[in-house]
Amino acid sequence: MAVNYKAEFASCRLEAVPLEFGDYHPLKPITVTESKTKKVNRKGSTSSTSSSSSSSVVDPLSSVLDGTDPLSMFAATADPAALAAATDSSRKKRDRDDNSIVGLDFEPWANKRGEILARYTTTEKLSINLFMGSEKGKAGTATLAMSEKVRTRLEELDDFEEGSQKELLNLTQQDYVNRIEELNQSLKDAWASDQKVKALKIVIQCSKLLSDTSVIQFYPSKFVLITDILDTFGKLVYERIFSMCVDNRSVLPDHFSPENANDTAKETCLNWFFKIASIRELIPRFYVEASILKCNKFLSKTGISECLPRLTCMIRGIGDPLVSVYARAYLCRVGMEVAPHLKETLNKNFFDFLLTFKQIHGDTVQNQLVVQGVELPSYLPLYPPAMDWIFQCISYHAPEALLTEMMERCKKLGNNALLLNSVMSAFRAEFIATRSMDFIGMIKECDESGFPKHLLFRSLGLNLALADPPESDRLQILNEAWKVITKLKNPQDYINCAEVWVEYTCKHFTKREVNTVLADVIKHMTPDRAFEDSYPQVTDLFLPSNNLCHLHIECFVRVEVCKCIMDAFIKHQQEPTKDPVILNALLHVCKTMHDSVNALTLEDEKRMLSYLINGFIKMVSFGRDFEQQLSFYVESRSMFCNLEPVLVQLIHSVNRLAMETRKVMKGNHSRKTAAFVRACVAYCFITIPSLVGIFTRLNLYLHSGQVALANQCLSQADAFFKAAISLVPEVPKMINIDGKMRPSESFLLEFLCNFFSTLLIVPDHPEHGVLFLVRELLNVIQDYTWEDNSDEKIRIYTCVLHLLSAMSQETYLYHIDKVDSNDSLYGGDSKFLAENNKLCETVMAQILEHLKTLAKDEALKRQSSLGLSFFNSILAHGDLRNNKLNQLSVNLWHLAQRHGCADTRTMVKTLEYIKKQSKQPDMTHLTELALRLPLQTRT
């Protein structure tokens, strides 16, 4: 009754048709006509052209255009869009070249931006003062003379500075950030709409905000936000002037000189600098000019080198040391972007900063801190972002002599701790490491008021993690540092510093020193369970160096600590391990997590613990020592029996181990290999019943049976499949999916379809008769209690028909290596085919019986859908030359259309497919069938 798959496939192959190429062949060389065009007059006058043809073949493009090159005509028109595209391309390339001036070893400002915004926050209310000028003088500006335009714009700026004040009060930090971002967007919008004066006004007003230190803790973040706007403005101005240098002939080269810039670009550039020079207040005038510093390239070769010292001197007029140091940081940032080779200006900023550094402890600053209620230890940490950046710019590729001079100048200031910390943060680690003892001496002499010494030792330790100090100094360095660290009373301060120096100890010393340091850590972190506030840091003390043998885990047996340890292990462990010390320690950690599970443990917590334990199991590998690997899985099963996801992971791991063993040991020690594989199969067969999830067990039985079959363990495979069949009646009507109860029938249908695919290649047992597994499964499906309004049973029976059709083929669609399926065992025996046909008839009878029960008004649509689906199955898998099957298909077609419930479009496409197939060889019987399949017309 089934169609012959092999014959049908052969009949559907494409037919080879001979093709006469004649003189044409796709690989034959093509003859083209070369057209040479003389220079075209730029003003659009008629151009003279001459063409020379390389062959007698006429170029169709040339004939249509009468020999005129369309690209030349396009260039002659000087399309602004094309020139803009060329400018954009050149600008992108130029930007890449400019960025490459500073090497990749220089940490960019963008890397520091996010950290500053995250660290310097406030809960106090903020305010923004804006001076909004009038809009007078805008109308009719297109008809004004150039001198009048300049005068009008200057008046607008004056009006802007003297205009009405708009003050936004009581802003939260997020409101403030949102408002600044709105101003940044307003700047872009004003520029895009050609309102250049308005754009300048926005930048000036934003720059004025940098003189406000009323909420001083937020100043570093404010600096980041405002300089973003300045950067946007500087880029817009530069690109605007650069675009003016483009004419009809060319664009500026990547590294241009002022001579390459035309007069229009230079005049516009000067105009911008004159506008900025008219700004009355120092701080906005400085910041706005610094933002367009790069534009000096259009005016003169020495423009930037002349402006940088002048801007450096301007900063001397800023009285507030905090505002001053951030202004210097911005100038250094702009200087490094446009002229990193001009080191003298950078150095001058540093030395000017040293001269004014004592202002921090002056009366003016102290009075300001009293007014705002800010203590000195909270005020001094506002400086490092700016100071570190200045020092980083100066020390970049700086000679040893300059760094030594800078260090000596710092000494003359009384070894101020804040300054010394920035030096250690910015200078090269090698420079710091070779002078470690000198820095320790300076740290000892530092005044600790406002900036504690342990932070200096932390900065020193971070450098020593990157570069090694002289070997003769290593022990003394550790002793000096630990003398300070061990005296710290605050556990958080202690662990922040200790975590750096533990790494140094592990790197340079023996087990004895490491144990001593770790014992001190435990001593400080155990009282009052202080370690609970520092779980990640406590964990990191032990994992990076793999010194788990020193881990006094009893002191930290705590689920949260264990979770941190395992999370760090999963993230940092790059390769699988079999180290017994690591395995024993982490098994103990995982056991601690597992034993914390009880009846009150939340499902989310169980999932998290399972994820961490599974991550550990996946990282354990004994290579080709498969027996040791299986022993580890056996031990893990006994330790983690209360976490189902872990047991599932173990079963999958054992199945993979069985497949890997067969692959690696192929042809060698076959008896021993077979015994090991059977041990793996037994492990899975024993473990699966302990699981709770019904579909988890069903899928694992199927998967494990497939593994046993692939390893030629036929009796074990039968046992898995029988267990799965016996479990089907236990499937409940509703199952819990992510906390919600859902019907189980769709999941059962999916499982059974996968099961049928496997049963195709499972050979029959010699003692159990033909297709014994299929028969057992059909009995279970028949006895299962299905929902009253469900059609899943019929869909399953339809899948069974597909399976039986595939089983009736002379050669099955797929096989397993070294496993003889029923096509080999029976060899197309007539008795086997007869049994197969009987099963088909039984299943089809069940489907037809169900279709009869749907002859009710409320079920007619389901009847139509199922009837058409059954028809398609017969069409795809049945032999329609059989008269009974042919007549059944016609009856199903009429049933699908009987009550007007069928999808007309689907019916039409199905009939078209049948007619198309009838034209294939050996498919002529479908022609008669198509004539018997009318389409119902809806009226």
mmCIF file with all atom_site columns, C-alpha atoms in Angstrom, residues 285-388:
data_model
loop_
_atom_site.group_PDB
_atom_site.id
_atom_site.type_symbol
_atom_site.label_atom_id
_atom_site.label_alt_id
_atom_site.label_comp_id
_atom_site.label_asym_id
_atom_site.label_entity_id
_atom_site.label_seq_id
_atom_site.pdbx_PDB_ins_code
_atom_site.Cartn_x
_atom_site.Cartn_y
_atom_site.Cartn_z
_atom_site.occupancy
_atom_site.B_iso_or_equiv
_atom_site.pdbx_formal_charge
_atom_site.auth_seq_id
_atom_site.auth_comp_id
_atom_site.auth_asym_id
_atom_site.auth_atom_id
_atom_site.pdbx_PDB_model_num
ATOM 1   C CA . ARG A 1 285 ? 35.924 81.308 26.325 1.00 0.00 ? 285 ARG A CA 1
ATOM 2   C CA . PHE A 1 286 ? 38.657 78.824 27.253 1.00 0.00 ? 286 PHE A CA 1
ATOM 3   C CA . TYR A 1 287 ? 36.566 75.684 26.793 1.00 0.00 ? 287 TYR A CA 1
ATOM 4   C CA . VAL A 1 288 ? 34.932 76.719 23.503 1.00 0.00 ? 288 VAL A CA 1
ATOM 5   C CA . GLU A 1 289 ? 38.252 77.741 21.956 1.00 0.00 ? 289 GLU A CA 1
ATOM 6   C CA . ALA A 1 290 ? 39.900 74.529 23.157 1.00 0.00 ? 290 ALA A CA 1
ATOM 7   C CA . SER A 1 291 ? 37.095 72.514 21.576 1.00 0.00 ? 291 SER A CA 1
ATOM 8   C CA . ILE A 1 292 ? 37.897 73.906 18.091 1.00 0.00 ? 292 ILE A CA 1
ATOM 9   C CA . LEU A 1 293 ? 41.670 73.879 18.588 1.00 0.00 ? 293 LEU A CA 1
ATOM 10  C CA . LYS A 1 294 ? 42.058 71.509 15.644 1.00 0.00 ? 294 LYS A CA 1
ATOM 11  C CA . CYS A 1 295 ? 40.664 74.164 13.280 1.00 0.00 ? 295 CYS A CA 1
ATOM 12  C CA . ASN A 1 296 ? 43.977 76.058 13.543 1.00 0.00 ? 296 ASN A CA 1
ATOM 13  C CA . LYS A 1 297 ? 45.260 73.618 10.928 1.00 0.00 ? 297 LYS A CA 1
ATOM 14  C CA . PHE A 1 298 ? 43.370 75.624 8.287  1.00 0.00 ? 298 PHE A CA 1
ATOM 15  C CA . LEU A 1 299 ? 45.094 78.903 9.228  1.00 0.00 ? 299 LEU A CA 1
ATOM 16  C CA . SER A 1 300 ? 48.788 78.246 9.795  1.00 0.00 ? 300 SER A CA 1
ATOM 17  C CA . LYS A 1 301 ? 51.251 75.463 10.447 1.00 0.00 ? 301 LYS A CA 1
ATOM 18  C CA . THR A 1 302 ? 52.135 76.906 13.841 1.00 0.00 ? 302 THR A CA 1
ATOM 19  C CA . GLY A 1 303 ? 48.583 77.749 14.890 1.00 0.00 ? 303 GLY A CA 1
ATOM 20  C CA . ILE A 1 304 ? 48.166 74.851 17.295 1.00 0.00 ? 304 ILE A CA 1
ATOM 21  C CA . SER A 1 305 ? 51.641 75.181 18.792 1.00 0.00 ? 305 SER A CA 1
ATOM 22  C CA . GLU A 1 306 ? 50.958 78.898 19.427 1.00 0.00 ? 306 GLU A CA 1
ATOM 23  C CA . CYS A 1 307 ? 47.475 78.431 20.876 1.00 0.00 ? 307 CYS A CA 1
ATOM 24  C CA . LEU A 1 308 ? 48.333 75.666 23.353 1.00 0.00 ? 308 LEU A CA 1
ATOM 25  C CA . PRO A 1 309 ? 50.725 77.773 25.504 1.00 0.00 ? 309 PRO A CA 1
ATOM 26  C CA . ARG A 1 310 ? 48.260 80.696 25.430 1.00 0.00 ? 310 ARG A CA 1
ATOM 27  C CA . LEU A 1 311 ? 45.387 78.476 26.575 1.00 0.00 ? 311 LEU A CA 1
ATOM 28  C CA . THR A 1 312 ? 47.652 77.040 29.277 1.00 0.00 ? 312 THR A CA 1
ATOM 29  C CA . CYS A 1 313 ? 48.274 80.543 30.578 1.00 0.00 ? 313 CYS A CA 1
ATOM 30  C CA . MET A 1 314 ? 44.539 81.328 30.480 1.00 0.00 ? 314 MET A CA 1
ATOM 31  C CA . ILE A 1 315 ? 43.925 78.563 33.030 1.00 0.00 ? 315 ILE A CA 1
ATOM 32  C CA . ARG A 1 316 ? 46.041 80.483 35.534 1.00 0.00 ? 316 ARG A CA 1
ATOM 33  C CA . GLY A 1 317 ? 43.123 82.894 35.819 1.00 0.00 ? 317 GLY A CA 1
ATOM 34  C CA . ILE A 1 318 ? 40.833 80.180 37.230 1.00 0.00 ? 318 ILE A CA 1
ATOM 35  C CA . GLY A 1 319 ? 40.906 80.478 41.003 1.00 0.00 ? 319 GLY A CA 1
ATOM 36  C CA . ASP A 1 320 ? 39.139 77.270 42.076 1.00 0.00 ? 320 ASP A CA 1
ATOM 37  C CA . PRO A 1 321 ? 41.771 74.467 42.104 1.00 0.00 ? 321 PRO A CA 1
ATOM 38  C CA . LEU A 1 322 ? 39.206 71.787 41.245 1.00 0.00 ? 322 LEU A CA 1
ATOM 39  C CA . VAL A 1 323 ? 37.848 73.724 38.249 1.00 0.00 ? 323 VAL A CA 1
ATOM 40  C CA . SER A 1 324 ? 41.412 74.550 37.239 1.00 0.00 ? 324 SER A CA 1
ATOM 41  C CA . VAL A 1 325 ? 42.699 70.967 37.251 1.00 0.00 ? 325 VAL A CA 1
ATOM 42  C CA . TYR A 1 326 ? 39.782 69.738 35.129 1.00 0.00 ? 326 TYR A CA 1
ATOM 43  C CA . ALA A 1 327 ? 40.365 72.571 32.649 1.00 0.00 ? 327 ALA A CA 1
ATOM 44  C CA . ARG A 1 328 ? 43.982 71.412 32.374 1.00 0.00 ? 328 ARG A CA 1
ATOM 45  C CA . ALA A 1 329 ? 42.778 67.841 31.889 1.00 0.00 ? 329 ALA A CA 1
ATOM 46  C CA . TYR A 1 330 ? 40.562 68.950 28.984 1.00 0.00 ? 330 TYR A CA 1
ATOM 47  C CA . LEU A 1 331 ? 43.368 70.922 27.370 1.00 0.00 ? 331 LEU A CA 1
ATOM 48  C CA . CYS A 1 332 ? 45.691 67.902 27.695 1.00 0.00 ? 332 CYS A CA 1
ATOM 49  C CA . ARG A 1 333 ? 43.030 65.687 26.151 1.00 0.00 ? 333 ARG A CA 1
ATOM 50  C CA . VAL A 1 334 ? 42.529 67.989 23.167 1.00 0.00 ? 334 VAL A CA 1
ATOM 51  C CA . GLY A 1 335 ? 46.284 68.443 22.860 1.00 0.00 ? 335 GLY A CA 1
ATOM 52  C CA . MET A 1 336 ? 46.888 64.693 22.745 1.00 0.00 ? 336 MET A CA 1
ATOM 53  C CA . GLU A 1 337 ? 44.271 64.364 20.005 1.00 0.00 ? 337 GLU A CA 1
ATOM 54  C CA . VAL A 1 338 ? 45.587 67.076 17.676 1.00 0.00 ? 338 VAL A CA 1
ATOM 55  C CA . ALA A 1 339 ? 49.275 67.429 18.554 1.00 0.00 ? 339 ALA A CA 1
ATOM 56  C CA . PRO A 1 340 ? 50.606 64.698 20.847 1.00 0.00 ? 340 PRO A CA 1
ATOM 57  C CA . HIS A 1 341 ? 54.162 65.591 19.837 1.00 0.00 ? 341 HIS A CA 1
ATOM 58  C CA . LEU A 1 342 ? 53.937 69.011 21.555 1.00 0.00 ? 342 LEU A CA 1
ATOM 59  C CA . LYS A 1 343 ? 55.102 67.724 24.917 1.00 0.00 ? 343 LYS A CA 1
ATOM 60  C CA . GLU A 1 344 ? 56.266 71.101 26.240 1.00 0.00 ? 344 GLU A CA 1
ATOM 61  C CA . THR A 1 345 ? 52.701 72.349 26.658 1.00 0.00 ? 345 THR A CA 1
ATOM 62  C CA . LEU A 1 346 ? 51.714 69.159 28.495 1.00 0.00 ? 346 LEU A CA 1
ATOM 63  C CA . ASN A 1 347 ? 54.692 69.514 30.807 1.00 0.00 ? 347 ASN A CA 1
ATOM 64  C CA . LYS A 1 348 ? 53.871 73.183 31.388 1.00 0.00 ? 348 LYS A CA 1
ATOM 65  C CA . ASN A 1 349 ? 50.366 72.226 32.503 1.00 0.00 ? 349 ASN A CA 1
ATOM 66  C CA . PHE A 1 350 ? 51.827 69.758 34.955 1.00 0.00 ? 350 PHE A CA 1
ATOM 67  C CA . PHE A 1 351 ? 54.309 72.189 36.453 1.00 0.00 ? 351 PHE A CA 1
ATOM 68  C CA . ASP A 1 352 ? 51.676 74.950 36.683 1.00 0.00 ? 352 ASP A CA 1
ATOM 69  C CA . PHE A 1 353 ? 49.454 72.483 38.491 1.00 0.00 ? 353 PHE A CA 1
ATOM 70  C CA . LEU A 1 354 ? 52.217 71.742 41.008 1.00 0.00 ? 354 LEU A CA 1
ATOM 71  C CA . LEU A 1 355 ? 52.619 75.476 41.716 1.00 0.00 ? 355 LEU A CA 1
ATOM 72  C CA . THR A 1 356 ? 48.923 75.830 42.540 1.00 0.00 ? 356 THR A CA 1
ATOM 73  C CA . PHE A 1 357 ? 48.520 72.482 44.285 1.00 0.00 ? 357 PHE A CA 1
ATOM 74  C CA . LYS A 1 358 ? 48.833 73.991 47.765 1.00 0.00 ? 358 LYS A CA 1
ATOM 75  C CA . GLN A 1 359 ? 45.601 75.903 47.142 1.00 0.00 ? 359 GLN A CA 1
ATOM 76  C CA . ILE A 1 360 ? 43.755 72.682 47.970 1.00 0.00 ? 360 ILE A CA 1
ATOM 77  C CA . HIS A 1 361 ? 44.627 73.171 51.620 1.00 0.00 ? 361 HIS A CA 1
ATOM 78  C CA . GLY A 1 362 ? 44.061 76.955 51.533 1.00 0.00 ? 362 GLY A CA 1
ATOM 79  C CA . ASP A 1 363 ? 41.414 78.905 53.409 1.00 0.00 ? 363 ASP A CA 1
ATOM 80  C CA . THR A 1 364 ? 39.212 79.499 50.355 1.00 0.00 ? 364 THR A CA 1
ATOM 81  C CA . VAL A 1 365 ? 38.768 75.816 49.644 1.00 0.00 ? 365 VAL A CA 1
ATOM 82  C CA . GLN A 1 366 ? 38.386 74.932 53.309 1.00 0.00 ? 366 GLN A CA 1
ATOM 83  C CA . ASN A 1 367 ? 35.632 77.547 53.745 1.00 0.00 ? 367 ASN A CA 1
ATOM 84  C CA . GLN A 1 368 ? 33.837 76.209 50.664 1.00 0.00 ? 368 GLN A CA 1
ATOM 85  C CA . LEU A 1 369 ? 33.940 72.676 52.083 1.00 0.00 ? 369 LEU A CA 1
ATOM 86  C CA . VAL A 1 370 ? 32.522 73.888 55.391 1.00 0.00 ? 370 VAL A CA 1
ATOM 87  C CA . VAL A 1 371 ? 29.619 75.592 53.604 1.00 0.00 ? 371 VAL A CA 1
ATOM 88  C CA . GLN A 1 372 ? 28.787 72.425 51.673 1.00 0.00 ? 372 GLN A CA 1
ATOM 89  C CA . GLY A 1 373 ? 29.392 70.132 54.644 1.00 0.00 ? 373 GLY A CA 1
ATOM 90  C CA . VAL A 1 374 ? 32.055 68.125 52.827 1.00 0.00 ? 374 VAL A CA 1
ATOM 91  C CA . GLU A 1 375 ? 35.015 66.627 54.676 1.00 0.00 ? 375 GLU A CA 1
ATOM 92  C CA . LEU A 1 376 ? 38.527 66.640 53.215 1.00 0.00 ? 376 LEU A CA 1
ATOM 93  C CA . PRO A 1 377 ? 38.618 62.810 52.775 1.00 0.00 ? 377 PRO A CA 1
ATOM 94  C CA . SER A 1 378 ? 35.531 63.149 50.555 1.00 0.00 ? 378 SER A CA 1
ATOM 95  C CA . TYR A 1 379 ? 36.880 66.182 48.669 1.00 0.00 ? 379 TYR A CA 1
ATOM 96  C CA . LEU A 1 380 ? 40.336 64.923 47.688 1.00 0.00 ? 380 LEU A CA 1
ATOM 97  C CA . PRO A 1 381 ? 39.051 61.868 45.714 1.00 0.00 ? 381 PRO A CA 1
ATOM 98  C CA . LEU A 1 382 ? 37.437 64.353 43.270 1.00 0.00 ? 382 LEU A CA 1
ATOM 99  C CA . TYR A 1 383 ? 40.881 65.146 41.856 1.00 0.00 ? 383 TYR A CA 1
ATOM 100 C CA . PRO A 1 384 ? 42.259 61.776 40.656 1.00 0.00 ? 384 PRO A CA 1
ATOM 101 C CA . PRO A 1 385 ? 40.302 61.559 37.348 1.00 0.00 ? 385 PRO A CA 1
ATOM 102 C CA . ALA A 1 386 ? 41.800 64.855 36.153 1.00 0.00 ? 386 ALA A CA 1
ATOM 103 C CA . MET A 1 387 ? 45.227 64.354 37.730 1.00 0.00 ? 387 MET A CA 1
ATOM 104 C CA . ASP A 1 388 ? 45.566 60.781 36.478 1.00 0.00 ? 388 ASP A CA 1
#
